[in-house]
Every structure is written in structure tokens, then in C-alpha cells.
Coordinates of C-alpha atoms in Angstrom, one line a residue:
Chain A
X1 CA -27.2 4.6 79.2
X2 CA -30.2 7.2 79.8
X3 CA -32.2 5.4 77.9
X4 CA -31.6 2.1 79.6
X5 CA -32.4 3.8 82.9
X6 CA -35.7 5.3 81.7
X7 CA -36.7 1.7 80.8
X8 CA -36.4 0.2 83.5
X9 CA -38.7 2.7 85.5
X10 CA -41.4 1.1 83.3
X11 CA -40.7 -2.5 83.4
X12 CA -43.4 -3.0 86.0
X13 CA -45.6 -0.8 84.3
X14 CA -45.7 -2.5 81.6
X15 CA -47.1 -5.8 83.3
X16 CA -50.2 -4.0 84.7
X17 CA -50.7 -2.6 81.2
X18 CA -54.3 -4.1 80.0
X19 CA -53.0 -4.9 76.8
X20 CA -50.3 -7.4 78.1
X21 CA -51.9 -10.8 78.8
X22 CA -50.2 -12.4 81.6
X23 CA -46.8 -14.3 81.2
X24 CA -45.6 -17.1 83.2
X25 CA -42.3 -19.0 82.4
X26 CA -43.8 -22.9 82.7
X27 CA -40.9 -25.1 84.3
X28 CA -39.3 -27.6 82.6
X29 CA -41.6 -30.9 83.2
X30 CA -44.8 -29.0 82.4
X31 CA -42.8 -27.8 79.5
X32 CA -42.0 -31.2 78.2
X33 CA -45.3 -32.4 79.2
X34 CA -47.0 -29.2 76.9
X35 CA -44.5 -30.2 73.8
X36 CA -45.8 -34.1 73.8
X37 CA -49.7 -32.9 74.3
X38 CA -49.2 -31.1 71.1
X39 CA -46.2 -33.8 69.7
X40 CA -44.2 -31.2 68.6
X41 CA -40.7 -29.7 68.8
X42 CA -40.5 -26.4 71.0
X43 CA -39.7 -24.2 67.7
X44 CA -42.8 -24.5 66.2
X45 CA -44.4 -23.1 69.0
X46 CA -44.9 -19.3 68.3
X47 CA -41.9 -17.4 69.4
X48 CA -40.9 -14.7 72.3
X49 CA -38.1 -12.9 71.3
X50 CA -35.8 -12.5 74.8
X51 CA -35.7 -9.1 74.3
X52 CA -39.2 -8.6 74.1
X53 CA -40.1 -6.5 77.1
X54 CA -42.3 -8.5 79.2
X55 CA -39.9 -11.6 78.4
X56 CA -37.1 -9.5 80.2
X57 CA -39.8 -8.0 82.8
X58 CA -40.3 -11.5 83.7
X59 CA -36.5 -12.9 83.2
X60 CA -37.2 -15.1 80.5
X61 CA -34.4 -16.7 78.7
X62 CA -33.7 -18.4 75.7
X63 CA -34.9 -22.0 75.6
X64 CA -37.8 -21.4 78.5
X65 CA -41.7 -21.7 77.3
X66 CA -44.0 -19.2 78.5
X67 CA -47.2 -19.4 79.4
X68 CA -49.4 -16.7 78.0
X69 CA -53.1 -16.5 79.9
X70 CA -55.2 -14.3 76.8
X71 CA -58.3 -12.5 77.1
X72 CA -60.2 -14.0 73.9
X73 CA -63.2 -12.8 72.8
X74 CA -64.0 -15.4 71.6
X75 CA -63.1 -18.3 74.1
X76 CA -63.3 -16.3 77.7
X77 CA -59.4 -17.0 79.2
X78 CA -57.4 -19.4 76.5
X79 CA -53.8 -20.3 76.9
X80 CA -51.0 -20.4 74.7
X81 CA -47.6 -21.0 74.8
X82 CA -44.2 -19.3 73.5
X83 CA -40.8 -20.5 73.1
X84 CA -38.8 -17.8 73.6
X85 CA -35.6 -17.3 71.1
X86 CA -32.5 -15.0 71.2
X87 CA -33.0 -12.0 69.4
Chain B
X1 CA -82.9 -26.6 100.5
X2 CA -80.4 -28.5 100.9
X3 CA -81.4 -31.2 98.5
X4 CA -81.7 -28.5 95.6
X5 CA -78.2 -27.4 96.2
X6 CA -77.0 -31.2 96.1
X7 CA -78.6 -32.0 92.8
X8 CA -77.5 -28.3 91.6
X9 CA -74.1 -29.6 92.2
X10 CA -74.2 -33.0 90.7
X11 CA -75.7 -31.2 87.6
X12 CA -72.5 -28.4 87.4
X13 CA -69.9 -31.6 88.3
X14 CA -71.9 -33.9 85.5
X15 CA -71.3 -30.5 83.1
X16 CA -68.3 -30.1 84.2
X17 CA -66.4 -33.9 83.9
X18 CA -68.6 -33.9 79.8
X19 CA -67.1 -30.9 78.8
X20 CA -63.6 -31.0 80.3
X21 CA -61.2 -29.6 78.3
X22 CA -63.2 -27.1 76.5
X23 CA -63.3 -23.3 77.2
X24 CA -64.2 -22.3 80.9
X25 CA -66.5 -19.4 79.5
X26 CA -68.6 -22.0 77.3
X27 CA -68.8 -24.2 80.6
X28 CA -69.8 -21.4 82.7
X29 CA -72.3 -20.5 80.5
X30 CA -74.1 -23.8 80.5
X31 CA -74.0 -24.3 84.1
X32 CA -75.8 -20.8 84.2
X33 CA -78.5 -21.3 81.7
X34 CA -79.1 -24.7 83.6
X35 CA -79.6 -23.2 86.7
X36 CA -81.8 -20.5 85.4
X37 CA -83.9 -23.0 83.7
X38 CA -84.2 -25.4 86.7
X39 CA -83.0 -28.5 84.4
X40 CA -83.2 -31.8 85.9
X41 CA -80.2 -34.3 86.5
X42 CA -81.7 -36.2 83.4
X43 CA -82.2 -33.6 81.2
X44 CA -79.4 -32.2 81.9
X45 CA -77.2 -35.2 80.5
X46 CA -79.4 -35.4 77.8
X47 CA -79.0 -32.2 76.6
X48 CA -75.3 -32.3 77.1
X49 CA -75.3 -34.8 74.9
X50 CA -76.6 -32.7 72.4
X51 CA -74.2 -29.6 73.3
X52 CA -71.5 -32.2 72.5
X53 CA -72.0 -33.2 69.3
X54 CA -73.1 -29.3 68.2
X55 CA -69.9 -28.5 69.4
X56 CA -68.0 -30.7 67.5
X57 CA -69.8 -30.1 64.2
X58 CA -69.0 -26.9 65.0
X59 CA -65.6 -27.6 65.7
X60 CA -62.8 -26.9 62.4
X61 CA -61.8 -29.9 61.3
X62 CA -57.7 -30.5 61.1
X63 CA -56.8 -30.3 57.7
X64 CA -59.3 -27.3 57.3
X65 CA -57.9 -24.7 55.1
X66 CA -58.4 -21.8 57.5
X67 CA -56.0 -19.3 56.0
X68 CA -57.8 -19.9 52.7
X69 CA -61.2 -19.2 54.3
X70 CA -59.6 -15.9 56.6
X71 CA -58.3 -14.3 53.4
X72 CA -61.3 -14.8 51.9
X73 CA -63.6 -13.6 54.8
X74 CA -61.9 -10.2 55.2
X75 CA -60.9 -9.8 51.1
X76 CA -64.6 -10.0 50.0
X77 CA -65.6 -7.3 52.4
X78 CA -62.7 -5.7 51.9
X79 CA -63.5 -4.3 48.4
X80 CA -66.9 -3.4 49.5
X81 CA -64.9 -0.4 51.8
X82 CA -64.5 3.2 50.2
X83 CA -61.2 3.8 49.3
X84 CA -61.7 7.5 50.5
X85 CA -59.8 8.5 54.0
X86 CA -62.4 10.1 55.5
X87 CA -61.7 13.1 57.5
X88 CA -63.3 12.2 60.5
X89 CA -65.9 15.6 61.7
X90 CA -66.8 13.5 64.7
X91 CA -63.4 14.2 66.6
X92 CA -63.0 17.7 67.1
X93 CA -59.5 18.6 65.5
X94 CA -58.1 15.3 64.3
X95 CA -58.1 13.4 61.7
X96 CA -58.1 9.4 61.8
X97 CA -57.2 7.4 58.7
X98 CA -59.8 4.4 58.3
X99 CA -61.0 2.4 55.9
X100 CA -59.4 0.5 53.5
X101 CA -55.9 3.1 53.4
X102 CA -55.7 2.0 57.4
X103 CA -56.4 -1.7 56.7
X104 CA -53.8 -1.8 54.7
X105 CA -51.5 0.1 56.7
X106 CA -52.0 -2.7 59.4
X107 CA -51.2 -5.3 57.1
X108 CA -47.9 -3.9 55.9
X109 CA -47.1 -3.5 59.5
X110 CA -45.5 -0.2 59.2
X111 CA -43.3 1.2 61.5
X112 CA -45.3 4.6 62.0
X113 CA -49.2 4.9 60.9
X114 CA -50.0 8.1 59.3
X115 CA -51.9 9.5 61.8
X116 CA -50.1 8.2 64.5
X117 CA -53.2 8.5 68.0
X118 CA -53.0 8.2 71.9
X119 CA -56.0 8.3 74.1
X120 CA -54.8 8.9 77.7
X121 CA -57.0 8.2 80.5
X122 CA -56.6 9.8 83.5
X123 CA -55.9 8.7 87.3
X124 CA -59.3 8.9 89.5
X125 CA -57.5 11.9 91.5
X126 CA -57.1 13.5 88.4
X127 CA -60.4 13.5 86.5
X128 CA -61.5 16.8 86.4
X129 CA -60.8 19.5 84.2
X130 CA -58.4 21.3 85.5
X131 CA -55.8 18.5 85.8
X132 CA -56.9 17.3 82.6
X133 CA -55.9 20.6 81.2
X134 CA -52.8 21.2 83.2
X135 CA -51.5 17.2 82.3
X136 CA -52.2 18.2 78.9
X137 CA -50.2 21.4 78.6
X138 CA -47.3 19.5 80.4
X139 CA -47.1 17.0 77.5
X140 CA -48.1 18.8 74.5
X141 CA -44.7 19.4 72.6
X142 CA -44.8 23.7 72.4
X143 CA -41.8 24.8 70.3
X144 CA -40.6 28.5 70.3
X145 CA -42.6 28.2 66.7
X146 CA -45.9 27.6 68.4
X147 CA -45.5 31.2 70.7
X148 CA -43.5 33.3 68.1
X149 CA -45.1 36.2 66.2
X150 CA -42.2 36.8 64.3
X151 CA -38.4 36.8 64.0
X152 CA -36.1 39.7 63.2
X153 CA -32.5 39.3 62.2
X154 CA -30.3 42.4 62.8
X155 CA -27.3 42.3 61.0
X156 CA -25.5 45.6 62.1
X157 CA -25.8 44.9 65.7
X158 CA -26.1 41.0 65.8
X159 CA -28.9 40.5 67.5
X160 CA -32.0 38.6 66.8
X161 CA -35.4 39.9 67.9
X162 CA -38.1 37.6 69.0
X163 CA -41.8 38.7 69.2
X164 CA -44.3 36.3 70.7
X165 CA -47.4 36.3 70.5
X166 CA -49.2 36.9 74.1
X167 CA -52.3 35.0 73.4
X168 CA -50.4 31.9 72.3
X169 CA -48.5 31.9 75.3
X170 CA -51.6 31.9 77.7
X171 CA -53.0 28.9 75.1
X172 CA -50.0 27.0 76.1
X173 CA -49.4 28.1 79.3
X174 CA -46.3 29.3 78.9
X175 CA -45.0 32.2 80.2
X176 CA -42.0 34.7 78.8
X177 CA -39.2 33.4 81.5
X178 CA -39.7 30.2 80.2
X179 CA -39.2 31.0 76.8
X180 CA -35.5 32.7 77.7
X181 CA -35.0 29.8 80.5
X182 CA -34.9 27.2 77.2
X183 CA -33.5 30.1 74.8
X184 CA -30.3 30.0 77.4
X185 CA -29.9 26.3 77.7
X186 CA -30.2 25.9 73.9
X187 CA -27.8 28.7 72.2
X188 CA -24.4 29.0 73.8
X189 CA -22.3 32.3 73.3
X190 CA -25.4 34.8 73.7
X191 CA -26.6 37.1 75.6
X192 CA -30.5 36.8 76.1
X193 CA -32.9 39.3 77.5
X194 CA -36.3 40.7 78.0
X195 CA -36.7 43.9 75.8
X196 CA -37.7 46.7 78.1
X197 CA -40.1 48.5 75.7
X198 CA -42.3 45.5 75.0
X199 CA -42.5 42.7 77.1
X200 CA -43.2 40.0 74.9
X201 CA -40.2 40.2 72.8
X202 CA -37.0 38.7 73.5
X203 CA -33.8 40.2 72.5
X204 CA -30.8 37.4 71.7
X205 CA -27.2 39.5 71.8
X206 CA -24.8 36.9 69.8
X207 CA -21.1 37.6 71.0
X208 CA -19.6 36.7 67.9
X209 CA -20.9 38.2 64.4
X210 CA -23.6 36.1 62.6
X211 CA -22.9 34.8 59.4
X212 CA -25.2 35.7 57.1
X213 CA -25.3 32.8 54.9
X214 CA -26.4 30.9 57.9
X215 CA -28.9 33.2 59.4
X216 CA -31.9 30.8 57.6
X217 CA -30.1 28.0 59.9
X218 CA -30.2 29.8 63.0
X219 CA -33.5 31.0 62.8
X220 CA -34.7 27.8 62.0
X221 CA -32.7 26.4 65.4
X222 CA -34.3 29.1 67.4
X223 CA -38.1 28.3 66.0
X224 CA -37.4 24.8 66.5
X225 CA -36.1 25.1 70.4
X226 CA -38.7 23.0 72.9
X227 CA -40.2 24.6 75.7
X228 CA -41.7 22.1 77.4
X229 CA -43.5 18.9 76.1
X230 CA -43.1 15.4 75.3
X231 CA -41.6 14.5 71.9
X232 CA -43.5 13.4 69.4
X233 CA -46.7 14.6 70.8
X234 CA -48.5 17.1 68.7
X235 CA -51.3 18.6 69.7
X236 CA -53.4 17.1 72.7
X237 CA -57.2 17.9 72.4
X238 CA -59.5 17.1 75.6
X239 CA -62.2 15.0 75.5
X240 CA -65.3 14.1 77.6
X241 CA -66.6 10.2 77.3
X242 CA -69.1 9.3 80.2
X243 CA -68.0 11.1 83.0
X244 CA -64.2 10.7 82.1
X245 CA -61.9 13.0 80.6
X246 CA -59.7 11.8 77.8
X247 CA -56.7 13.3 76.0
X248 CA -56.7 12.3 72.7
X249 CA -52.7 13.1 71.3
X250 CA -51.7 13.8 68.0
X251 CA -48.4 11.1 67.6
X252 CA -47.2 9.4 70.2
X253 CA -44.4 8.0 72.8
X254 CA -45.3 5.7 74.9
X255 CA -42.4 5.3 76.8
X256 CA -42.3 8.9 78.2
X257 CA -46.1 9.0 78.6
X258 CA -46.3 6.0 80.7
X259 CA -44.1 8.0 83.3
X260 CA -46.0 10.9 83.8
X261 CA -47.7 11.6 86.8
X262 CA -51.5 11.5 86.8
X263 CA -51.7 9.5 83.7
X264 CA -53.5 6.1 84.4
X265 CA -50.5 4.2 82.6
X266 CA -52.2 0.8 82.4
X267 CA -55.1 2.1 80.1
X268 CA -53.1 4.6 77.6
X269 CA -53.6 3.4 73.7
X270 CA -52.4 3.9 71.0
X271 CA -52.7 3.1 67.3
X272 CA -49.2 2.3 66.7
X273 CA -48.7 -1.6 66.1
X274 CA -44.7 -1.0 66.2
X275 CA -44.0 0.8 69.0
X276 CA -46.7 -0.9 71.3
X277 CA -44.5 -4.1 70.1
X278 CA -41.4 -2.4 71.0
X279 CA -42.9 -1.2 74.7
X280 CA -45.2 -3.4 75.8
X281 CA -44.0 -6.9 73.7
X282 CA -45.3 -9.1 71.0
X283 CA -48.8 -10.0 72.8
X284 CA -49.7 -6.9 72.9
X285 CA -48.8 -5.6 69.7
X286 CA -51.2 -8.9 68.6
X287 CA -54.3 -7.3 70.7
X288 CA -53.9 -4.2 69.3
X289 CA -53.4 -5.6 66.1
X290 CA -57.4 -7.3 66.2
X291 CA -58.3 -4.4 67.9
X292 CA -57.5 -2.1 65.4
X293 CA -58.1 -4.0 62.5
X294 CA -61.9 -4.9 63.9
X295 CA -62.6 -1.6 64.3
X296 CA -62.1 -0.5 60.8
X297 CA -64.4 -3.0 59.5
X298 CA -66.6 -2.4 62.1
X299 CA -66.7 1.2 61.4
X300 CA -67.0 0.5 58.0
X301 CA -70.5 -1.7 58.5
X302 CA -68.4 -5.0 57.6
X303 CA -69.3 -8.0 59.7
X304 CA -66.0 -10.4 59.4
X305 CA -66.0 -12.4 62.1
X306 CA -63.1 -12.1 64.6
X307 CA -61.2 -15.6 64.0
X308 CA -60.4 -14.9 61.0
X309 CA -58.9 -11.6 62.2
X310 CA -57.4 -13.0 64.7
X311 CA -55.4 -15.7 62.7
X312 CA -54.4 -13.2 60.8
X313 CA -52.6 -11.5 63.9
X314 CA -51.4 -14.6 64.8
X315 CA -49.7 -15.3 61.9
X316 CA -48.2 -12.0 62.1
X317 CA -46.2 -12.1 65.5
X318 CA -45.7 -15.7 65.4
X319 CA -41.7 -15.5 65.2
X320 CA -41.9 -13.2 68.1
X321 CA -42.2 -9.6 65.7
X322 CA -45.0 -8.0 63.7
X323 CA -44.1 -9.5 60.4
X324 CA -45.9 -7.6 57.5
X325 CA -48.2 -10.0 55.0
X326 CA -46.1 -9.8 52.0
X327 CA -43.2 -10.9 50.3
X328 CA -41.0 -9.2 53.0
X329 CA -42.8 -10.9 55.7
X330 CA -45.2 -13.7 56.1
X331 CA -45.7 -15.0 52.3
X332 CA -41.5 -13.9 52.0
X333 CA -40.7 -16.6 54.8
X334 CA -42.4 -19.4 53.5
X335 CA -40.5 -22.7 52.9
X336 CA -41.2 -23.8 49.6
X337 CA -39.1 -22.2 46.5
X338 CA -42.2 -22.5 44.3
X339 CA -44.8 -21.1 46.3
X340 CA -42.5 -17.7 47.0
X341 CA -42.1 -18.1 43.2
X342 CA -45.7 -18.4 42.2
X343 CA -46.3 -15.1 44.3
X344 CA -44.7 -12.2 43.4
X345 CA -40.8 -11.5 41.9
X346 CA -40.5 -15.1 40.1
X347 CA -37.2 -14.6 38.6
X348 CA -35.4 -13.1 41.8
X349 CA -36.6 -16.1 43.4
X350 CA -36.0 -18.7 41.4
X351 CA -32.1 -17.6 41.1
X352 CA -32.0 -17.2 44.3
X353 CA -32.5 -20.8 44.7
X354 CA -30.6 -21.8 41.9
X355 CA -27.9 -19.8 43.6
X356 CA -28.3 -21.8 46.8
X357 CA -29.1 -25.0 45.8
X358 CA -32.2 -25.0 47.6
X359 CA -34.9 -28.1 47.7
X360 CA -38.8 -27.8 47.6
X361 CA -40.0 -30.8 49.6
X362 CA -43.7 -29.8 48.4
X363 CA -45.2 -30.1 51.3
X364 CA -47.7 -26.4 51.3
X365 CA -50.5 -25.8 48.7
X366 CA -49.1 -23.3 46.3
X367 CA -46.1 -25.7 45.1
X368 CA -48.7 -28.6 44.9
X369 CA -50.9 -27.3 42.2
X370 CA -47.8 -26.1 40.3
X371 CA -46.8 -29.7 39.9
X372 CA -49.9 -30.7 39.7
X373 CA -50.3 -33.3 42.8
X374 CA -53.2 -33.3 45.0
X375 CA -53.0 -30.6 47.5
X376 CA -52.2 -30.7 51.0
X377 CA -55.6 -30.0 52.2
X378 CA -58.6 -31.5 54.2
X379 CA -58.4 -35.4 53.5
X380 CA -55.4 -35.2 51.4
X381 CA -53.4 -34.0 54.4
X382 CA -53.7 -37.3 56.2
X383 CA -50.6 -40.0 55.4
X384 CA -50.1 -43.5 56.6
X385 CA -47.1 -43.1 58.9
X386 CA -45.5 -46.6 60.4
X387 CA -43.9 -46.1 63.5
X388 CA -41.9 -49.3 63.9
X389 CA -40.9 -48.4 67.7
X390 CA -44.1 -48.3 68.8
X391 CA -45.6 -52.2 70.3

């Protein structure tokens, strides 16, 4: 229980960390519309595990997509998506 | 004026409708270099057309085998590195493994890094040195161990004797009331006080008789008692970059760091893939993960370029983990019997499959050549598929 309290204190933290790209949980018609862009099924996206921390900083739950916003080096600000899985 | 700014606008929309869909930054830099270079609305689309068709001869093509290419890209270079772990004279105190033993360490995704490093930056209100010092006291793990001279074991009267050592104490700011404050909370049954003859030694009255099989034990329980600290940090040396003051910690917990006042919590690193997975989630764990493993080429004078890198981190937390490259991760979760076969442990695998009746439907590279088919690759990739719903 300690543990689980000490967590939490840094659940926002986390977000503002510079290492953590931004997360958005896409709704489900930009969802479907993402998965027929690509033509593809939403497990083959890369996954999110739900209890990744930003995924429960941001409530995500099994069967959402999330919209990652990435700093590339290469590419200025590129977007990916995760489907994010129990576990 | 005003009719500049209209065509300078036509020119960025004209850019802008060509190059949809392409990366902002690409766009933004064209727009700029136009503007600099004063390009007319006709020139402009002429040399878009040119930027169009660079880009997509630049462009990989799908079918490409980019794994292939990334393996080789950062395997080549790879055996040009010295196998020796330098000990690294430019940071004062520490030692960073690099090089090809750190490389590889990345790869295998292991849960802790041998020399496990967190640089802390501090919160504007807090650069100076002072704080810097007095932040790094209050994390640095100091054990009794760190402070003790030595430890005598009296028998007859069953005490223990503690001497410390007063110059240790004023390294790590501790003082003598401390020491007993975490000796009390730490060792029930005894009776602790400050020796009157010398004040720096600590005398522990046990109420019951020590055993004296176990007096290794319980001298090894006192030396090991915290004072103060953060776990897992070892030794915190201060640095000066710029006009910034960084701690640079031997080990690390992030977790705990982040909460401690003064410590700018959005900027703390560290060079520990699995626990930045576990605290700060699978993207980040990925930037670190090209971060790191760019910087040991880097500092080893290898240019691979970063794509390649960053497939390779890709790969690794695409089910949502750091996956190790290996038959326990990556190459391990492969689909095809064969190809796990044709890597390493062919026997295991090969039952294994036999066991569970398992099909190869041949569709990745490494199963291909076995049999001997073309391989999935550049234009043998492409099928004929008929759709017979579509008009």
C-alpha cells in the first residue's frame, strides 16, 4: 500500500518529464479512421501496456489507441500510434 | 509592402498544399530558405517540383529490407569499437562503461546496467552551491559503515563499542545524534548512549547476552544501518556544466528522486533502460534507448546514422516492454518455426514444434531461403490479391 501511495505523488510528474512524448487517447472514429489509413487491424499497431505509467496517468484502457506526439530527430514532431493491451 | 507579403503567402500556401502530408519541419524549412532567398511564385513551383521527386528517391521503398540494412549499419562499425571498458578520467570519481561492453548491454536489455548513472539537475532557486551540496548530502545513501572507525564487541559486559570517525561525519554531514537517533530505531532491546570519555564513540548496552556465534551478524546489521539517504544511491559527486550545477549519482531510483525538493524532476536521467520503462513508460524507455545507444557510437567516433538506431528501439518496445534482441526477446518471438530454428537452439525448437503441432506459413526471409523459394523481399513482396467485394 505504501508503495501505491508514493506512486501516485508522481503520476503527474511523470507527464512533464522530457523524456515522455505526449499521449492522447484518439476517440473511437479517429481511431477507426487511423486503422483504415494504414488498412490494418488495431494489434499490429505497436502496443501500450495499460499498466504502463503514462497509460494509467492518462486513464487509458485496454482496447483505446493512443496518440503519441514524438520529438524525432530526424522528422521535427511525427506521430505514432499505440494500441494499448492488458498487461 | 503589402504586395510582397501577398505573394510571400501564396508561395508558403503553394509549398504548403505540394508537400502536404510530409513532415512539418521539412516544410518549415523550405518555406524559410524561400523567403531568405526571395524566390519568385514561378520558381518556386518549379523547384518544388524538384524537392518532390528528391524526396521520393529518397524515400525507402516498401518492400525495402530495412532490418537487413540497420543490422548491418551498426554491426560493421560495431567491430571497429575497442572492446576495452574504459575507465573514464574525464569524470571525476566515476566510472561509465562504453563501448562495445555497453552496446551490448543495451541490446540485451538488462534489468540493471553495470554502472547504473543519474545526472540531476537542479531547480533555478537551487543552483548554487550550497544547495547543490546540501541536496546532495540529503540523498546520498550514508550507512553507519561510511562514518565508523571501528567496531568493538565486548563479550563480558555485552556491549558493543562504536568509534566514528569525526572527519567522515563532517564529509557527510552527519552528526553523532543522528547516528544513535537511527541506532535506536534500528536495534530493539538496547540501550544506546554517547560514551562520556570520547565523544565520537557510541556505546550499545544489549539487555539480553550476545550470542557469540552471531556477533559477525550483528555487527554486520549495525554497519549496514542507514542514516540518511536515498536507496540505491551511492555516492553523488557535484558537477559544474555552463553555469549549472549537476549531481551526477552513482545507481539510481528514480521514483524517490523525483520527489525530492529542489530537484528539477522533469530533467533527471538516467542510464537505466528498465527502470525508466518501469517509471516513466515504454516511450520513454525508447528515447533513452537511441539516446544511449547513439552516444556510444558517437563517443566511439562511429557515424551510424540514427534510423537505423532508431528501428532498432522500435522493434524493441513494440509489444509495449523493452524486449531484448535475442532468442529471449525479439528474434525468440518470431512467427516462423524455421527461422527461430535457423537461429540459435535448433533442436529445442524444432521439438518444441513438433510438440505443438505448429505450422510455418513461410511468409519472413529466414524460412524462405531454407526451402529455397524466393524471398519475401523488395519486388518479391508484392502478390496479386483479388478482392471479389470490391466493384
Amino acid at each position: 500500500m505504501v508503495s501505491k501511495k508514493k506512486s501516485s505523488s508522481i503520476d503527474v510528474k511523470i507527464l512533464e518529464h522530457e523524456l515522455v512524448p505526449k499521449h492522447v487517447i484518439v476517440d473511437i472514429d479517429e481511431g477507426i479512421k487511423i486503422l483504415k489509413q494504414y488498412g490494418i487491424k488495431p494489434e499490429q499497431l505497436p502496443w501500450l501496456r495499460a499498466s504502463d505509467p503514462v497509460a494509467r496517468a492518462i486513464g487509458a484502457k485496454p482496447g483505446d489507441i493512443v496518440k503519441i506526439v514524438r520529438k524525432s530527430p530526424t522528422g521535427g514532431e511525427v506521430i505514432v500510434y499505440r494500441y494499448v493491451v492488458p498487461g | 509592402m503589402g504586395e510582397i507579403g501577398g505573394a510571400r503567402n501564396s508561395i508558403e500556401k503553394l509549398v504548403e498544399s505540394e508537400l502536404s502530408g510530409l513532415m512539418p519541419r521539412i516544410v518549415e524549412d523550405i518555406k524559410m530558405a524561400f523567403t531568405k532567398y526571395g524566390i519568385s511564385y514561378e520558381k518556386a513551383k518549379h523547384m518544388l517540383k524538384i524537392i518532390k521527386d528528391e524526396i521520393e528517391n529518397n524515400t525507402i521503398d516498401p518492400g525495402e529490407a530495412v532490418g537487413i540494412v540497420a543490422a548491418q549499419s551498426i554491426g560493421e562499425p560495431s567491430t571497429q569499437m575497442t572492446l576495452r571498458t574504459f575507465h573514464y578520467a574525464g569524470v571525476r570519481e566515476l566510472n561509465v562503461t562504453l563501448g562495445l561492453p555497453r552496446l551490448i548491454e543495451l541490446v540485451d536489455a538488462k534489468k540493471t546496467p553495470s554502472t547504473p548513472l543519474t545526472y540531476i539537475y537542479l531547480l533555478p532557486e537551487y543552483n548554487n552551491r550550497e544547495k547543490a551540496i546540501e541536496i546532495a548530502r540529503k540523498i546520498e545513501l550514508t550507512r553507519i559503515i561510511n562514518v565508523a572507525l571501528k567496531v568493538d564487541v565486548d563479550l563480558f559486559n555485552n556491549v558493543i563499542v562504536l568509534t566514528l570517525d569525526p572527519s567522515m561525519l563532517i564529509d557527510k554531514g552527519v552528526s553523532v545524534d543522528d547516528v544513535v537517533k537511527s541506532l535506536q530505531k534500528h536495534l530493539k532491546k538496547t540501550n544506546i548512549t554517547i560514551s562520556e570519555e570520547n565523544p565520537n564513540e557510541i556505546i550499545i548496552q544489549f539487555e539480553e547476552p550476545i550470542d557469540p556465534i552471531k556477533v559477525e551478524s550483528i555487527r554486520d546489521k549495525i554497519l549496514n544501518i542507514k542514516i540518511k539517504g536515498i536507496k540505491g544511491i551511492n555516492k553523488v559527486v557535484i558537477q559544474k556544466r555552463g553555469d549549472e550545477y549537476v549531481l551526477v549519482c552513482e545507481g539510481s531510483n528514480l521514483r524517490e528522486l523525483m520527489d525530492v525538493e529542489g530537484i528539477d524532476y522533469r530533467r533527471i536521467r538516467t542510464n537505466n533502460i528498465k527502470e525508466v520503462e518501469e517509471i516513466l513508460g515504454i516511450e520513454a524507455a525508447r528515447s533513452l534507448l537511441i539516446e544511449e545507444m547513439i552516444n556510444v557510437l558517437e563517443e566511439q567516433g562511429l557515424d551510424v546514422n540514427i534510423r537505423h538506431v532508431m528501428l532498432v528501439a522500435d522493434i524493441m518496445t513494440r509489444t509495449g516492454t523493452v524486449k531484448p534482441i535475442g532468442r529471449h526477446g525479439v528474434a525468440g518471438s518470431k512467427d516462423s518455426v524455421l527461422a527461430k530454428a535457423a537461429f540459435e537452439v535448433t533442436v529445442k525448437q524444432l521439438v518444441d514444434a513438433a510438440v505443438h503441432g505448429d505450422m510455418d506459413l513461410l511468409r519472413g526471409i529466414a524460412e524462405n531461403v531454407i526451402i529455397g523459394n524466393y524471398i519475401p523481399v523488395g519486388t518479391a513482396k508484392v502478390k496479386l490479391v483479388y478482392n471479389p467485394y470490391m466493384g
